[in-house]
């Protein structure tokens, strides 16, 4: 028909190609950094630690940047799944037992079919800057943060202000997240429907008894287990 624009066939695969390029780049660069530098060993020791830390910090920040157009295009659950898996986390969908871990094998099909019910962020690089992806998720019942170097008080404060999570979240585990302090843990009292909370290996908590007392008063129906010695 006259005036009808032809769709560019390359545009539909641009995002996939771009992400695959990022993953390949990340993998190859990590391999490069891990190789011995031979006669330049001393120089590598002096500079590589700071350089690698800065590089991966920058790359992880890129992975956590929120793409609001993507949320509109594919829906909040699909967009959040892409973010979480891109950062090394895994998700479980409502009605499914299997945890989805492979970004390249994210399910396709009707957007309403795959609703995130569980999030396992163990050893992932998720940051608070990416938490906008969680705002419109309505079915998340369990979240696990374990050995997450970027999870800090600001993340928990952001998490607890999400109205949908206040209604749906029932199970939360926070384990070996060294940047979390009493301030962040106390904000969990906003999660009104929480039924199970496990806190372990959190050296940033200095007033354990006082913090736990606040939570137990605010969440009488929640089973709180701790291993903070």
JSON list of C-alpha atoms in Angstrom, two decimals:
[
{"chain": "A", "resi": 1, "resn": "UNK", "atom": "CA", "xyz": [0.00, 0.00, 0.00]},
{"chain": "A", "resi": 2, "resn": "UNK", "atom": "CA", "xyz": [1.16, 3.52, -0.76]},
{"chain": "A", "resi": 3, "resn": "UNK", "atom": "CA", "xyz": [2.76, 5.32, 2.14]},
{"chain": "A", "resi": 4, "resn": "UNK", "atom": "CA", "xyz": [3.32, 2.13, 4.14]},
{"chain": "A", "resi": 5, "resn": "UNK", "atom": "CA", "xyz": [6.79, 1.89, 5.63]},
{"chain": "A", "resi": 6, "resn": "UNK", "atom": "CA", "xyz": [8.74, -1.30, 5.10]},
{"chain": "A", "resi": 7, "resn": "UNK", "atom": "CA", "xyz": [10.00, -2.81, 8.34]},
{"chain": "A", "resi": 8, "resn": "UNK", "atom": "CA", "xyz": [13.74, -3.16, 8.50]},
{"chain": "A", "resi": 9, "resn": "UNK", "atom": "CA", "xyz": [14.39, -6.91, 9.06]},
{"chain": "A", "resi": 10, "resn": "UNK", "atom": "CA", "xyz": [17.64, -6.14, 10.82]},
{"chain": "A", "resi": 11, "resn": "UNK", "atom": "CA", "xyz": [16.03, -3.96, 13.48]},
{"chain": "A", "resi": 12, "resn": "UNK", "atom": "CA", "xyz": [14.15, -6.84, 15.13]},
{"chain": "A", "resi": 13, "resn": "UNK", "atom": "CA", "xyz": [17.39, -8.67, 15.87]},
{"chain": "A", "resi": 14, "resn": "UNK", "atom": "CA", "xyz": [19.44, -5.62, 16.81]},
{"chain": "A", "resi": 15, "resn": "UNK", "atom": "CA", "xyz": [18.81, -5.99, 20.53]},
{"chain": "A", "resi": 16, "resn": "UNK", "atom": "CA", "xyz": [19.73, -9.69, 20.52]},
{"chain": "A", "resi": 17, "resn": "UNK", "atom": "CA", "xyz": [22.88, -9.07, 18.53]},
{"chain": "A", "resi": 18, "resn": "UNK", "atom": "CA", "xyz": [23.83, -6.22, 20.83]},
{"chain": "A", "resi": 19, "resn": "UNK", "atom": "CA", "xyz": [23.38, -8.32, 23.97]},
{"chain": "A", "resi": 20, "resn": "UNK", "atom": "CA", "xyz": [25.21, -11.28, 22.48]},
{"chain": "A", "resi": 21, "resn": "UNK", "atom": "CA", "xyz": [28.05, -8.93, 21.63]},
{"chain": "A", "resi": 22, "resn": "UNK", "atom": "CA", "xyz": [28.12, -7.70, 25.22]},
{"chain": "A", "resi": 23, "resn": "UNK", "atom": "CA", "xyz": [28.20, -11.23, 26.61]},
{"chain": "A", "resi": 24, "resn": "UNK", "atom": "CA", "xyz": [30.95, -12.30, 24.20]},
{"chain": "A", "resi": 25, "resn": "UNK", "atom": "CA", "xyz": [32.92, -9.17, 25.02]},
{"chain": "A", "resi": 26, "resn": "UNK", "atom": "CA", "xyz": [32.50, -9.75, 28.76]},
{"chain": "A", "resi": 27, "resn": "UNK", "atom": "CA", "xyz": [33.61, -13.37, 28.49]},
{"chain": "A", "resi": 28, "resn": "UNK", "atom": "CA", "xyz": [36.59, -12.72, 26.25]},
{"chain": "A", "resi": 29, "resn": "UNK", "atom": "CA", "xyz": [37.73, -9.76, 28.34]},
{"chain": "A", "resi": 30, "resn": "UNK", "atom": "CA", "xyz": [37.53, -11.78, 31.54]},
{"chain": "A", "resi": 31, "resn": "UNK", "atom": "CA", "xyz": [39.66, -14.48, 29.91]},
{"chain": "A", "resi": 32, "resn": "UNK", "atom": "CA", "xyz": [42.15, -11.85, 28.81]},
{"chain": "A", "resi": 33, "resn": "UNK", "atom": "CA", "xyz": [42.47, -10.45, 32.30]},
{"chain": "A", "resi": 34, "resn": "UNK", "atom": "CA", "xyz": [42.96, -13.94, 33.75]},
{"chain": "A", "resi": 35, "resn": "UNK", "atom": "CA", "xyz": [45.93, -14.83, 31.54]},
{"chain": "A", "resi": 36, "resn": "UNK", "atom": "CA", "xyz": [49.48, -14.52, 32.76]},
{"chain": "A", "resi": 37, "resn": "UNK", "atom": "CA", "xyz": [51.41, -11.53, 31.52]},
{"chain": "A", "resi": 38, "resn": "UNK", "atom": "CA", "xyz": [54.78, -13.29, 31.62]},
{"chain": "A", "resi": 39, "resn": "UNK", "atom": "CA", "xyz": [57.59, -10.81, 32.11]},
{"chain": "A", "resi": 40, "resn": "UNK", "atom": "CA", "xyz": [55.07, -8.08, 32.93]},
{"chain": "A", "resi": 41, "resn": "UNK", "atom": "CA", "xyz": [53.76, -9.95, 35.95]},
{"chain": "A", "resi": 42, "resn": "UNK", "atom": "CA", "xyz": [54.80, -7.33, 38.50]},
{"chain": "A", "resi": 43, "resn": "UNK", "atom": "CA", "xyz": [53.24, -4.54, 36.47]},
{"chain": "A", "resi": 44, "resn": "UNK", "atom": "CA", "xyz": [50.02, -6.52, 36.14]},
{"chain": "A", "resi": 45, "resn": "UNK", "atom": "CA", "xyz": [49.87, -7.09, 39.91]},
{"chain": "A", "resi": 46, "resn": "UNK", "atom": "CA", "xyz": [50.28, -3.38, 40.57]},
{"chain": "A", "resi": 47, "resn": "UNK", "atom": "CA", "xyz": [47.60, -2.19, 38.19]},
{"chain": "A", "resi": 48, "resn": "UNK", "atom": "CA", "xyz": [45.24, -5.01, 37.27]},
{"chain": "A", "resi": 49, "resn": "UNK", "atom": "CA", "xyz": [43.28, -5.20, 40.53]},
{"chain": "A", "resi": 50, "resn": "UNK", "atom": "CA", "xyz": [42.17, -1.58, 40.41]},
{"chain": "A", "resi": 51, "resn": "UNK", "atom": "CA", "xyz": [41.69, -1.70, 36.65]},
{"chain": "A", "resi": 52, "resn": "UNK", "atom": "CA", "xyz": [39.59, -4.84, 36.71]},
{"chain": "A", "resi": 53, "resn": "UNK", "atom": "CA", "xyz": [37.48, -3.60, 39.59]},
{"chain": "A", "resi": 54, "resn": "UNK", "atom": "CA", "xyz": [36.78, -0.33, 37.78]},
{"chain": "A", "resi": 55, "resn": "UNK", "atom": "CA", "xyz": [36.03, -2.06, 34.50]},
{"chain": "A", "resi": 56, "resn": "UNK", "atom": "CA", "xyz": [33.61, -4.60, 35.93]},
{"chain": "A", "resi": 57, "resn": "UNK", "atom": "CA", "xyz": [31.97, -1.94, 38.07]},
{"chain": "A", "resi": 58, "resn": "UNK", "atom": "CA", "xyz": [31.33, 0.09, 34.93]},
{"chain": "A", "resi": 59, "resn": "UNK", "atom": "CA", "xyz": [30.07, -2.92, 32.98]},
{"chain": "A", "resi": 60, "resn": "UNK", "atom": "CA", "xyz": [27.76, -4.00, 35.80]},
{"chain": "A", "resi": 61, "resn": "UNK", "atom": "CA", "xyz": [26.36, -0.47, 35.93]},
{"chain": "A", "resi": 62, "resn": "UNK", "atom": "CA", "xyz": [25.61, -0.76, 32.21]},
{"chain": "A", "resi": 63, "resn": "UNK", "atom": "CA", "xyz": [23.79, -4.06, 32.79]},
{"chain": "A", "resi": 64, "resn": "UNK", "atom": "CA", "xyz": [21.66, -2.39, 35.50]},
{"chain": "A", "resi": 65, "resn": "UNK", "atom": "CA", "xyz": [20.59, 0.58, 33.39]},
{"chain": "A", "resi": 66, "resn": "UNK", "atom": "CA", "xyz": [16.81, 0.55, 33.08]},
{"chain": "A", "resi": 67, "resn": "UNK", "atom": "CA", "xyz": [15.39, 0.44, 29.56]},
{"chain": "A", "resi": 68, "resn": "UNK", "atom": "CA", "xyz": [11.91, 1.90, 29.96]},
{"chain": "A", "resi": 69, "resn": "UNK", "atom": "CA", "xyz": [11.11, 1.48, 26.28]},
{"chain": "A", "resi": 70, "resn": "UNK", "atom": "CA", "xyz": [11.83, -2.23, 26.64]},
{"chain": "A", "resi": 71, "resn": "UNK", "atom": "CA", "xyz": [9.43, -2.47, 29.59]},
{"chain": "A", "resi": 72, "resn": "UNK", "atom": "CA", "xyz": [6.69, -0.93, 27.46]},
{"chain": "A", "resi": 73, "resn": "UNK", "atom": "CA", "xyz": [7.49, -3.13, 24.47]},
{"chain": "A", "resi": 74, "resn": "UNK", "atom": "CA", "xyz": [7.64, -6.58, 26.10]},
{"chain": "A", "resi": 75, "resn": "UNK", "atom": "CA", "xyz": [5.97, -6.08, 29.47]},
{"chain": "A", "resi": 76, "resn": "UNK", "atom": "CA", "xyz": [7.44, -5.76, 32.98]},
{"chain": "A", "resi": 77, "resn": "UNK", "atom": "CA", "xyz": [7.99, -9.47, 33.64]},
{"chain": "A", "resi": 78, "resn": "UNK", "atom": "CA", "xyz": [9.91, -10.12, 30.42]},
{"chain": "A", "resi": 79, "resn": "UNK", "atom": "CA", "xyz": [11.98, -6.96, 30.81]},
{"chain": "A", "resi": 80, "resn": "UNK", "atom": "CA", "xyz": [12.74, -7.76, 34.46]},
{"chain": "A", "resi": 81, "resn": "UNK", "atom": "CA", "xyz": [13.72, -11.31, 33.50]},
{"chain": "A", "resi": 82, "resn": "UNK", "atom": "CA", "xyz": [16.18, -9.97, 30.95]},
{"chain": "A", "resi": 83, "resn": "UNK", "atom": "CA", "xyz": [17.68, -7.62, 33.53]},
{"chain": "A", "resi": 84, "resn": "UNK", "atom": "CA", "xyz": [17.99, -10.26, 36.24]},
{"chain": "A", "resi": 85, "resn": "UNK", "atom": "CA", "xyz": [19.54, -12.92, 34.02]},
{"chain": "A", "resi": 86, "resn": "UNK", "atom": "CA", "xyz": [21.82, -10.37, 32.40]},
{"chain": "A", "resi": 87, "resn": "UNK", "atom": "CA", "xyz": [23.16, -9.64, 35.89]},
{"chain": "A", "resi": 88, "resn": "UNK", "atom": "CA", "xyz": [23.63, -13.32, 36.79]},
{"chain": "A", "resi": 89, "resn": "UNK", "atom": "CA", "xyz": [20.43, -13.94, 38.76]},
{"chain": "A", "resi": 90, "resn": "UNK", "atom": "CA", "xyz": [17.74, -16.52, 38.00]},
{"chain": "A", "resi": 91, "resn": "UNK", "atom": "CA", "xyz": [13.96, -16.42, 38.00]},
{"chain": "A", "resi": 92, "resn": "UNK", "atom": "CA", "xyz": [11.08, -18.83, 38.45]},
{"chain": "A", "resi": 93, "resn": "UNK", "atom": "CA", "xyz": [7.75, -18.22, 36.77]},
{"chain": "A", "resi": 94, "resn": "UNK", "atom": "CA", "xyz": [4.33, -18.73, 38.30]},
{"chain": "A", "resi": 95, "resn": "UNK", "atom": "CA", "xyz": [3.11, -22.25, 37.55]},
{"chain": "A", "resi": 96, "resn": "UNK", "atom": "CA", "xyz": [6.63, -23.55, 36.81]},
{"chain": "A", "resi": 97, "resn": "UNK", "atom": "CA", "xyz": [9.06, -25.42, 39.09]},
{"chain": "A", "resi": 98, "resn": "UNK", "atom": "CA", "xyz": [12.19, -24.89, 37.01]},
{"chain": "A", "resi": 99, "resn": "UNK", "atom": "CA", "xyz": [14.43, -21.91, 37.61]},
{"chain": "A", "resi": 100, "resn": "UNK", "atom": "CA", "xyz": [15.37, -19.99, 34.48]},
{"chain": "A", "resi": 101, "resn": "UNK", "atom": "CA", "xyz": [19.10, -19.20, 34.46]},
{"chain": "A", "resi": 102, "resn": "UNK", "atom": "CA", "xyz": [20.14, -18.94, 30.81]},
{"chain": "A", "resi": 103, "resn": "UNK", "atom": "CA", "xyz": [19.53, -15.57, 29.18]},
{"chain": "A", "resi": 104, "resn": "UNK", "atom": "CA", "xyz": [19.70, -17.09, 25.71]},
{"chain": "A", "resi": 105, "resn": "UNK", "atom": "CA", "xyz": [16.89, -19.52, 26.56]},
{"chain": "A", "resi": 106, "resn": "UNK", "atom": "CA", "xyz": [14.35, -17.14, 28.01]},
{"chain": "A", "resi": 107, "resn": "UNK", "atom": "CA", "xyz": [10.88, -18.45, 27.15]},
{"chain": "A", "resi": 108, "resn": "UNK", "atom": "CA", "xyz": [8.91, -16.97, 24.32]},
{"chain": "A", "resi": 109, "resn": "UNK", "atom": "CA", "xyz": [5.16, -16.84, 23.95]},
{"chain": "A", "resi": 110, "resn": "UNK", "atom": "CA", "xyz": [2.25, -14.77, 25.24]},
{"chain": "A", "resi": 111, "resn": "UNK", "atom": "CA", "xyz": [3.47, -12.07, 27.62]},
{"chain": "A", "resi": 112, "resn": "UNK", "atom": "CA", "xyz": [0.75, -12.89, 30.14]},
{"chain": "A", "resi": 113, "resn": "UNK", "atom": "CA", "xyz": [1.95, -16.49, 30.46]},
{"chain": "A", "resi": 114, "resn": "UNK", "atom": "CA", "xyz": [5.27, -15.89, 32.20]},
{"chain": "A", "resi": 115, "resn": "UNK", "atom": "CA", "xyz": [4.93, -14.00, 35.47]},
{"chain": "A", "resi": 116, "resn": "UNK", "atom": "CA", "xyz": [7.92, -13.86, 37.81]},
{"chain": "A", "resi": 117, "resn": "UNK", "atom": "CA", "xyz": [7.17, -15.55, 41.12]},
{"chain": "A", "resi": 118, "resn": "UNK", "atom": "CA", "xyz": [10.68, -16.18, 42.45]},
{"chain": "A", "resi": 119, "resn": "UNK", "atom": "CA", "xyz": [14.00, -14.35, 42.19]},
{"chain": "A", "resi": 120, "resn": "UNK", "atom": "CA", "xyz": [17.34, -15.89, 43.19]},
{"chain": "A", "resi": 121, "resn": "UNK", "atom": "CA", "xyz": [20.00, -13.19, 43.01]},
{"chain": "A", "resi": 122, "resn": "UNK", "atom": "CA", "xyz": [22.83, -15.31, 44.43]},
{"chain": "A", "resi": 123, "resn": "UNK", "atom": "CA", "xyz": [26.22, -13.89, 43.41]},
{"chain": "A", "resi": 124, "resn": "UNK", "atom": "CA", "xyz": [24.56, -11.55, 40.93]},
{"chain": "A", "resi": 125, "resn": "UNK", "atom": "CA", "xyz": [25.57, -7.97, 40.15]},
{"chain": "A", "resi": 126, "resn": "UNK", "atom": "CA", "xyz": [22.13, -6.40, 40.54]},
{"chain": "A", "resi": 127, "resn": "UNK", "atom": "CA", "xyz": [22.20, -2.82, 41.82]},
{"chain": "A", "resi": 128, "resn": "UNK", "atom": "CA", "xyz": [19.56, -0.47, 43.20]},
{"chain": "A", "resi": 129, "resn": "UNK", "atom": "CA", "xyz": [19.68, 1.46, 39.92]},
{"chain": "A", "resi": 130, "resn": "UNK", "atom": "CA", "xyz": [17.99, -1.50, 38.24]},
{"chain": "A", "resi": 131, "resn": "UNK", "atom": "CA", "xyz": [15.22, -1.88, 40.81]},
{"chain": "A", "resi": 132, "resn": "UNK", "atom": "CA", "xyz": [12.80, 0.12, 38.67]},
{"chain": "A", "resi": 133, "resn": "UNK", "atom": "CA", "xyz": [12.35, -3.15, 36.79]},
{"chain": "A", "resi": 134, "resn": "UNK", "atom": "CA", "xyz": [10.60, -4.51, 39.90]},
{"chain": "A", "resi": 135, "resn": "UNK", "atom": "CA", "xyz": [8.00, -1.76, 40.17]},
{"chain": "A", "resi": 136, "resn": "UNK", "atom": "CA", "xyz": [5.33, -3.41, 38.03]},
{"chain": "A", "resi": 137, "resn": "UNK", "atom": "CA", "xyz": [5.83, -7.06, 39.00]},
{"chain": "A", "resi": 138, "resn": "UNK", "atom": "CA", "xyz": [2.65, -8.31, 40.69]},
{"chain": "A", "resi": 139, "resn": "UNK", "atom": "CA", "xyz": [3.39, -11.96, 41.45]},
{"chain": "A", "resi": 140, "resn": "UNK", "atom": "CA", "xyz": [6.80, -12.04, 43.18]},
{"chain": "A", "resi": 141, "resn": "UNK", "atom": "CA", "xyz": [6.52, -14.16, 46.33]},
{"chain": "A", "resi": 142, "resn": "UNK", "atom": "CA", "xyz": [10.14, -15.03, 47.09]},
{"chain": "A", "resi": 143, "resn": "UNK", "atom": "CA", "xyz": [13.49, -13.28, 46.78]},
{"chain": "A", "resi": 144, "resn": "UNK", "atom": "CA", "xyz": [16.95, -14.44, 47.77]},
{"chain": "A", "resi": 145, "resn": "UNK", "atom": "CA", "xyz": [19.96, -12.14, 48.07]},
{"chain": "A", "resi": 146, "resn": "UNK", "atom": "CA", "xyz": [23.13, -14.12, 48.73]},
{"chain": "A", "resi": 147, "resn": "UNK", "atom": "CA", "xyz": [26.70, -12.91, 48.28]},
{"chain": "A", "resi": 148, "resn": "UNK", "atom": "CA", "xyz": [25.52, -9.85, 46.34]},
{"chain": "A", "resi": 149, "resn": "UNK", "atom": "CA", "xyz": [28.31, -7.28, 46.53]},
{"chain": "A", "resi": 150, "resn": "UNK", "atom": "CA", "xyz": [26.10, -4.43, 45.35]},
{"chain": "A", "resi": 151, "resn": "UNK", "atom": "CA", "xyz": [23.17, -5.08, 47.68]},
{"chain": "A", "resi": 152, "resn": "UNK", "atom": "CA", "xyz": [23.22, -2.42, 50.36]},
{"chain": "A", "resi": 153, "resn": "UNK", "atom": "CA", "xyz": [20.81, -0.45, 52.55]},
{"chain": "A", "resi": 154, "resn": "UNK", "atom": "CA", "xyz": [19.69, 1.70, 49.63]},
{"chain": "A", "resi": 155, "resn": "UNK", "atom": "CA", "xyz": [18.62, -1.44, 47.76]},
{"chain": "A", "resi": 156, "resn": "UNK", "atom": "CA", "xyz": [16.50, -2.73, 50.62]},
{"chain": "A", "resi": 157, "resn": "UNK", "atom": "CA", "xyz": [14.95, 0.69, 51.17]},
{"chain": "A", "resi": 158, "resn": "UNK", "atom": "CA", "xyz": [14.04, 0.85, 47.49]},
{"chain": "A", "resi": 159, "resn": "UNK", "atom": "CA", "xyz": [12.71, -2.71, 47.54]},
{"chain": "A", "resi": 160, "resn": "UNK", "atom": "CA", "xyz": [10.46, -2.11, 50.53]},
{"chain": "A", "resi": 161, "resn": "UNK", "atom": "CA", "xyz": [8.85, 0.96, 48.98]},
{"chain": "A", "resi": 162, "resn": "UNK", "atom": "CA", "xyz": [7.56, -0.99, 45.98]},
{"chain": "A", "resi": 163, "resn": "UNK", "atom": "CA", "xyz": [3.83, -1.29, 46.61]},
{"chain": "A", "resi": 164, "resn": "UNK", "atom": "CA", "xyz": [3.39, -4.47, 44.59]},
{"chain": "A", "resi": 165, "resn": "UNK", "atom": "CA", "xyz": [6.10, -6.22, 46.62]},
{"chain": "A", "resi": 166, "resn": "UNK", "atom": "CA", "xyz": [4.55, -5.03, 49.86]},
{"chain": "A", "resi": 167, "resn": "UNK", "atom": "CA", "xyz": [1.47, -6.98, 48.82]},
{"chain": "A", "resi": 168, "resn": "UNK", "atom": "CA", "xyz": [2.99, -10.09, 47.21]},
{"chain": "A", "resi": 169, "resn": "UNK", "atom": "CA", "xyz": [6.37, -10.85, 48.82]},
{"chain": "A", "resi": 170, "resn": "UNK", "atom": "CA", "xyz": [6.17, -13.68, 51.37]},
{"chain": "A", "resi": 171, "resn": "UNK", "atom": "CA", "xyz": [9.67, -15.18, 51.51]},
{"chain": "A", "resi": 172, "resn": "UNK", "atom": "CA", "xyz": [12.95, -13.25, 51.80]},
{"chain": "A", "resi": 173, "resn": "UNK", "atom": "CA", "xyz": [16.50, -14.40, 52.44]},
{"chain": "A", "resi": 174, "resn": "UNK", "atom": "CA", "xyz": [19.49, -12.08, 52.89]},
{"chain": "A", "resi": 175, "resn": "UNK", "atom": "CA", "xyz": [22.77, -13.95, 53.24]},
{"chain": "A", "resi": 176, "resn": "UNK", "atom": "CA", "xyz": [26.40, -12.83, 53.16]},
{"chain": "A", "resi": 177, "resn": "UNK", "atom": "CA", "xyz": [25.71, -9.32, 51.90]},
{"chain": "A", "resi": 178, "resn": "UNK", "atom": "CA", "xyz": [28.43, -7.36, 53.65]},
{"chain": "A", "resi": 179, "resn": "UNK", "atom": "CA", "xyz": [27.15, -3.89, 52.79]},
{"chain": "A", "resi": 180, "resn": "UNK", "atom": "CA", "xyz": [23.79, -4.32, 54.54]},
{"chain": "A", "resi": 181, "resn": "UNK", "atom": "CA", "xyz": [23.44, -2.68, 57.95]},
{"chain": "A", "resi": 182, "resn": "UNK", "atom": "CA", "xyz": [20.75, -2.32, 60.62]},
{"chain": "A", "resi": 183, "resn": "UNK", "atom": "CA", "xyz": [19.27, 0.60, 58.70]},
{"chain": "A", "resi": 184, "resn": "UNK", "atom": "CA", "xyz": [18.48, -1.52, 55.68]},
{"chain": "A", "resi": 185, "resn": "UNK", "atom": "CA", "xyz": [17.15, -4.47, 57.66]},
{"chain": "A", "resi": 186, "resn": "UNK", "atom": "CA", "xyz": [14.78, -2.30, 59.69]},
{"chain": "A", "resi": 187, "resn": "UNK", "atom": "CA", "xyz": [13.07, -1.11, 56.50]},
{"chain": "A", "resi": 188, "resn": "UNK", "atom": "CA", "xyz": [11.86, -4.68, 55.95]},
{"chain": "A", "resi": 189, "resn": "UNK", "atom": "CA", "xyz": [9.04, -3.91, 58.37]},
{"chain": "A", "resi": 190, "resn": "UNK", "atom": "CA", "xyz": [7.22, -2.37, 55.39]},
{"chain": "A", "resi": 191, "resn": "UNK", "atom": "CA", "xyz": [6.78, -5.79, 53.78]},
{"chain": "A", "resi": 192, "resn": "UNK", "atom": "CA", "xyz": [3.43, -6.42, 55.42]},
{"chain": "A", "resi": 193, "resn": "UNK", "atom": "CA", "xyz": [2.75, -9.87, 53.95]},
{"chain": "A", "resi": 194, "resn": "UNK", "atom": "CA", "xyz": [6.16, -11.36, 54.65]},
{"chain": "A", "resi": 195, "resn": "UNK", "atom": "CA", "xyz": [5.81, -14.84, 56.16]},
{"chain": "A", "resi": 196, "resn": "UNK", "atom": "CA", "xyz": [9.43, -15.98, 56.30]},
{"chain": "A", "resi": 197, "resn": "UNK", "atom": "CA", "xyz": [12.64, -14.00, 56.75]},
{"chain": "A", "resi": 198, "resn": "UNK", "atom": "CA", "xyz": [16.13, -15.49, 57.01]},
{"chain": "A", "resi": 199, "resn": "UNK", "atom": "CA", "xyz": [19.13, -13.32, 57.87]},
{"chain": "A", "resi": 200, "resn": "UNK", "atom": "CA", "xyz": [22.62, -14.81, 57.90]},
{"chain": "A", "resi": 201, "resn": "UNK", "atom": "CA", "xyz": [26.25, -13.66, 57.84]},
{"chain": "A", "resi": 202, "resn": "UNK", "atom": "CA", "xyz": [25.57, -9.93, 57.81]},
{"chain": "A", "resi": 203, "resn": "UNK", "atom": "CA", "xyz": [28.57, -8.31, 59.53]},
{"chain": "A", "resi": 204, "resn": "UNK", "atom": "CA", "xyz": [27.13, -4.83, 58.99]},
{"chain": "A", "resi": 205, "resn": "UNK", "atom": "CA", "xyz": [24.41, -5.48, 61.59]},
{"chain": "A", "resi": 206, "resn": "UNK", "atom": "CA", "xyz": [25.69, -4.07, 64.88]},
{"chain": "A", "resi": 207, "resn": "UNK", "atom": "CA", "xyz": [22.51, -3.86, 66.97]},
{"chain": "A", "resi": 208, "resn": "UNK", "atom": "CA", "xyz": [21.05, -7.27, 66.32]},
{"chain": "A", "resi": 209, "resn": "UNK", "atom": "CA", "xyz": [18.63, -7.50, 69.23]},
{"chain": "A", "resi": 210, "resn": "UNK", "atom": "CA", "xyz": [17.21, -4.02, 68.74]},
{"chain": "A", "resi": 211, "resn": "UNK", "atom": "CA", "xyz": [16.81, -4.52, 65.00]},
{"chain": "A", "resi": 212, "resn": "UNK", "atom": "CA", "xyz": [15.11, -7.90, 65.40]},
{"chain": "A", "resi": 213, "resn": "UNK", "atom": "CA", "xyz": [12.79, -6.50, 68.05]},
{"chain": "A", "resi": 214, "resn": "UNK", "atom": "CA", "xyz": [11.58, -3.85, 65.61]},
{"chain": "A", "resi": 215, "resn": "UNK", "atom": "CA", "xyz": [10.92, -6.47, 62.94]},
{"chain": "A", "resi": 216, "resn": "UNK", "atom": "CA", "xyz": [9.12, -8.88, 65.24]},
{"chain": "A", "resi": 217, "resn": "UNK", "atom": "CA", "xyz": [6.80, -6.17, 66.49]},
{"chain": "A", "resi": 218, "resn": "UNK", "atom": "CA", "xyz": [6.01, -4.96, 62.99]},
{"chain": "A", "resi": 219, "resn": "UNK", "atom": "CA", "xyz": [5.70, -8.43, 61.44]},
{"chain": "A", "resi": 220, "resn": "UNK", "atom": "CA", "xyz": [4.06, -10.68, 64.04]},
{"chain": "A", "resi": 221, "resn": "UNK", "atom": "CA", "xyz": [2.95, -13.22, 61.41]},
{"chain": "A", "resi": 222, "resn": "UNK", "atom": "CA", "xyz": [6.45, -13.57, 59.96]},
{"chain": "A", "resi": 223, "resn": "UNK", "atom": "CA", "xyz": [8.79, -16.40, 60.96]},
{"chain": "A", "resi": 224, "resn": "UNK", "atom": "CA", "xyz": [12.17, -14.74, 61.46]},
{"chain": "A", "resi": 225, "resn": "UNK", "atom": "CA", "xyz": [15.29, -16.90, 61.54]},
{"chain": "A", "resi": 226, "resn": "UNK", "atom": "CA", "xyz": [18.77, -15.52, 62.05]},
{"chain": "A", "resi": 227, "resn": "UNK", "atom": "CA", "xyz": [22.36, -16.72, 62.00]},
{"chain": "A", "resi": 228, "resn": "UNK", "atom": "CA", "xyz": [24.24, -13.54, 62.79]},
{"chain": "A", "resi": 229, "resn": "UNK", "atom": "CA", "xyz": [26.83, -14.66, 65.35]}
]
